[in-house]
Coordinates of C-alpha atoms in Angstrom, one line a residue:
X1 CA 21.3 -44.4 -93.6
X2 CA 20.3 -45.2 -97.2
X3 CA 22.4 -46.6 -99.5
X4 CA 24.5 -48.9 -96.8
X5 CA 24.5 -52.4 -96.0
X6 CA 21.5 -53.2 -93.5
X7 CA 23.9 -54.3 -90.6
X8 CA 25.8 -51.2 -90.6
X9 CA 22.0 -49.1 -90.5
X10 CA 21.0 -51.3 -87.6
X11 CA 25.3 -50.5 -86.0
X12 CA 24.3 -47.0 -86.5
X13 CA 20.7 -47.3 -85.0
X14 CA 21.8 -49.0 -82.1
X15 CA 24.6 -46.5 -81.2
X16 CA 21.9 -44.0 -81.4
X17 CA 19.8 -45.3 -78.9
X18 CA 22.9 -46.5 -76.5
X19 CA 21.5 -50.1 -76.9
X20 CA 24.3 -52.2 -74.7
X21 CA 22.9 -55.6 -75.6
X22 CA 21.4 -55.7 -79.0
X23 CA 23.2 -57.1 -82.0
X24 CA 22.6 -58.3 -85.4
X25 CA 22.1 -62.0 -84.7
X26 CA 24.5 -64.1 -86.4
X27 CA 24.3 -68.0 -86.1
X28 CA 28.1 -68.1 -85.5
X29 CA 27.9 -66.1 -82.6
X30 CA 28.6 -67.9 -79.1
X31 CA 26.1 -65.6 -76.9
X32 CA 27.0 -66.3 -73.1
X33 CA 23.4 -66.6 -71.4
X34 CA 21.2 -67.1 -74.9
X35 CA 18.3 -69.1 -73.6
X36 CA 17.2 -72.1 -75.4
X37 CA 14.0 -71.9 -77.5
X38 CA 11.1 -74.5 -76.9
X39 CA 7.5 -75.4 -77.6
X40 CA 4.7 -77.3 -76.4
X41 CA 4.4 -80.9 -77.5
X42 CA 0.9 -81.4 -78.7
X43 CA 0.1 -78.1 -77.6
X44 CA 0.0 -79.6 -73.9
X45 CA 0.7 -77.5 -71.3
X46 CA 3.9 -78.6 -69.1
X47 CA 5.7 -80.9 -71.5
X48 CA 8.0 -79.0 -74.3
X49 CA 10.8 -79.8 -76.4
X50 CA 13.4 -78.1 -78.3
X51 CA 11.9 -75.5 -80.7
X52 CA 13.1 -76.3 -84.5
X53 CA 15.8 -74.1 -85.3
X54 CA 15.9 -71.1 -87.5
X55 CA 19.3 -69.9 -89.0
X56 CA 18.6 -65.9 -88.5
X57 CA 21.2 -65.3 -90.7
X58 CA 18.9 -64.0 -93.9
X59 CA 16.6 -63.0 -91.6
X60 CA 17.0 -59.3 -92.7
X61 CA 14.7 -56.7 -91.1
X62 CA 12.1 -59.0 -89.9
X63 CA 13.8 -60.3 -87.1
X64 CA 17.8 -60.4 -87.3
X65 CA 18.4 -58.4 -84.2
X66 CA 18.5 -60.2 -81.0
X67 CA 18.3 -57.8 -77.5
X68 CA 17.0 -58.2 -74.2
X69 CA 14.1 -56.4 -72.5
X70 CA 16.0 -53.3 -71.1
X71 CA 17.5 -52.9 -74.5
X72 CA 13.6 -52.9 -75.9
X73 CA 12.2 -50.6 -73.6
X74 CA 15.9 -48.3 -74.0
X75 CA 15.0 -48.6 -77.7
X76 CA 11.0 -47.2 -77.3
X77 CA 12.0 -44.4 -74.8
X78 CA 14.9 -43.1 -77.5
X79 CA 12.1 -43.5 -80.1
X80 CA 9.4 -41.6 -78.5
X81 CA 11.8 -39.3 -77.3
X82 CA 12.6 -37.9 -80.8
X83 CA 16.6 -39.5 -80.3
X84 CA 15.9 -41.3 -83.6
X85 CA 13.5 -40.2 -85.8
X86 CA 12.2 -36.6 -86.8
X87 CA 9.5 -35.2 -85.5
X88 CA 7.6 -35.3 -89.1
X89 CA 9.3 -39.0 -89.5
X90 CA 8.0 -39.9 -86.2
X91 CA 4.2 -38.3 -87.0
X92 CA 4.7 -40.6 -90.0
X93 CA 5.3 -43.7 -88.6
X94 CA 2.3 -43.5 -86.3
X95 CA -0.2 -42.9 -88.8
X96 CA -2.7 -45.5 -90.0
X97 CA -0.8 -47.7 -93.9
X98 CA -3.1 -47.7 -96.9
X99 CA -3.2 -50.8 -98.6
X100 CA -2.5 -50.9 -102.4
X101 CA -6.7 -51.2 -102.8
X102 CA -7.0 -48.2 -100.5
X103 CA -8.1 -49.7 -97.3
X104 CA -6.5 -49.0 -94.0
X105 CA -3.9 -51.0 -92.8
X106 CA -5.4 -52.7 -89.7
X107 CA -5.0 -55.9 -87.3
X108 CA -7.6 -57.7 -85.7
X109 CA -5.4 -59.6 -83.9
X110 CA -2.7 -56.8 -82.5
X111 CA -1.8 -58.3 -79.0
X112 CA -1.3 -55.1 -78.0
X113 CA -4.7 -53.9 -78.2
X114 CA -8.5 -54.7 -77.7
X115 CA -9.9 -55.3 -80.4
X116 CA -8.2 -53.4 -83.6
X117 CA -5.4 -51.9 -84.0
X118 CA -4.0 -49.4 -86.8
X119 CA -0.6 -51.2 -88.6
X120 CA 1.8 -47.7 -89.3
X121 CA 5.4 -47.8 -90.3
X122 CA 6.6 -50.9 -88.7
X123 CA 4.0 -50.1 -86.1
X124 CA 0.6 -51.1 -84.3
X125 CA -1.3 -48.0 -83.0
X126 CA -4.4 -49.3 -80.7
X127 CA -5.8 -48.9 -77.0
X128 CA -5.6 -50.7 -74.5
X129 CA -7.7 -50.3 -71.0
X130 CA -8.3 -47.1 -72.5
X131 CA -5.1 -46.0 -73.1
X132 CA -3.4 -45.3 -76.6
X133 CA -1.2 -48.3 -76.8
X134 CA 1.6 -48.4 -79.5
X135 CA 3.8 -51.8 -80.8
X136 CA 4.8 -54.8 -82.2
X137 CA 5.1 -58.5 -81.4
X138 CA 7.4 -60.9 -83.4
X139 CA 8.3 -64.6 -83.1
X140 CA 10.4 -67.3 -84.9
X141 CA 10.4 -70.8 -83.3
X142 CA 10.8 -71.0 -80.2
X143 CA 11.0 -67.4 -79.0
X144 CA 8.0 -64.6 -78.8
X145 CA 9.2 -60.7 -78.0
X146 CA 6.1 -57.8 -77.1
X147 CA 6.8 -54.5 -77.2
X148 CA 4.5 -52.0 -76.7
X149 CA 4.4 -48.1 -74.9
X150 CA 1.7 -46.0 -73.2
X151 CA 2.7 -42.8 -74.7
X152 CA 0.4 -41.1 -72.0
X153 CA 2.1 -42.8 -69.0
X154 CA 5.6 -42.4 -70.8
X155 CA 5.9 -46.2 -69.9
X156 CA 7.2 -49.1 -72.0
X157 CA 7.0 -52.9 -71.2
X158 CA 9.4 -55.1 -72.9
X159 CA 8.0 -59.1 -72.6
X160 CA 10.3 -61.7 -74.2
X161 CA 9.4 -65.7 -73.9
X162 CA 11.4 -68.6 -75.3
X163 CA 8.5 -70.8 -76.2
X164 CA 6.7 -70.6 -79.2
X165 CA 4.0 -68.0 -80.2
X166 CA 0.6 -68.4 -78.4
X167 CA -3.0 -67.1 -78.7
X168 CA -2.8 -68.1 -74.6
X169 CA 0.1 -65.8 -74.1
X170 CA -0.4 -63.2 -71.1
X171 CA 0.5 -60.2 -72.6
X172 CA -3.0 -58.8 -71.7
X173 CA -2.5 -59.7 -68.1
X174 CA 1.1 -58.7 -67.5
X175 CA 0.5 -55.3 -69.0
X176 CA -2.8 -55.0 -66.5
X177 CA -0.7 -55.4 -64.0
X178 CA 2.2 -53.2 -64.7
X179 CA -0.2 -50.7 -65.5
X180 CA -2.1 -51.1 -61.9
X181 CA 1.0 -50.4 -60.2
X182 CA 2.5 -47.4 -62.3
X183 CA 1.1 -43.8 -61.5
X184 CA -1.9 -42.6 -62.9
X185 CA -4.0 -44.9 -62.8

């Protein structure tokens, strides 16, 4: 995949992991059930407006895809699954970054752990409830997307909110209660 224009990488990653509704996001595109970003006015609960917008059209790696939950989760499974990645590669990505001074690459504030969480290859490594939790969060104006898997379970939870990032976001409390109701608990 080296060597190519981003977009067609991401066409080929995409295929690979039989997303049906993910896309490089341009700001041309008419997208038939988009929802509308927002955010709080005065950071008051219950009144919004229109979130500023954000061309994603330079947006590059960091956020120039746009998918839906299924497609997340789809994306995950083929992921963990070994569709995408080498098992080495894969190894890889979940270990712990070094920092150019030599510290670990960590997050205090990982929403999809307690407390820290390891920052890998375009991944946070943590637990959560006691279980190894693995993922990544991302947000422009307006729109907030969770990711994160329970390797143990073999479970994935996709969460996607058109409002603008929050410390009072419930990712905490909608994963407790997927994870109440899934097997193995």
């Amino acid at each position: 995949m080296g060597g190519q224009p981003l977009s067609r990488a991401f066409d080929e990653l995409i295929d690979q992991a039989r997303l049906k509704q993910t896309a490089a996001d341009r700001s041309i595109d008419v997208v038939p059930h988009r929802a509308d970003g927002y955010a709080l006015i005065d950071a008051l609960a219950g009144r919004f407006r229109k979130a500023d917008y954000v061309s994603m059209d330079n947006a590059g790696g960091a956020g120039v895809l746009r998918s839906t939950s299924a497609d997340l989760v789809q994306w995950h499974q083929a992921l963990f699954g070994g569709q995408i990645l080498k098992p080495a590669s894969f190894r890889q990505m979940l270990a712990t970054g070094t920092l150019n001074d030599g510290r670990p690459a960590i997050r205090d504030d990982a929403p999809i752990a307690q407390g820290t969480a390891a920052y890998g290859f375009g991944l946070e490594i943590g637990t959560f409830d006691g279980l190894m939790a693995v993922g990544h969060a991302g947000s422009i104006p307006g729109y907030t997307a969770y990711l994160v898997t329970f390797p143990a379970r073999r479970l994935s939870i996709a969460m996607m909110f058109n409002i603008d990032p929050d410390r009072q976001m419930p990712f905490a409390e909608i994963q407790r209660a997927i994870l109440a109701i899934e097997p193995g608990v």
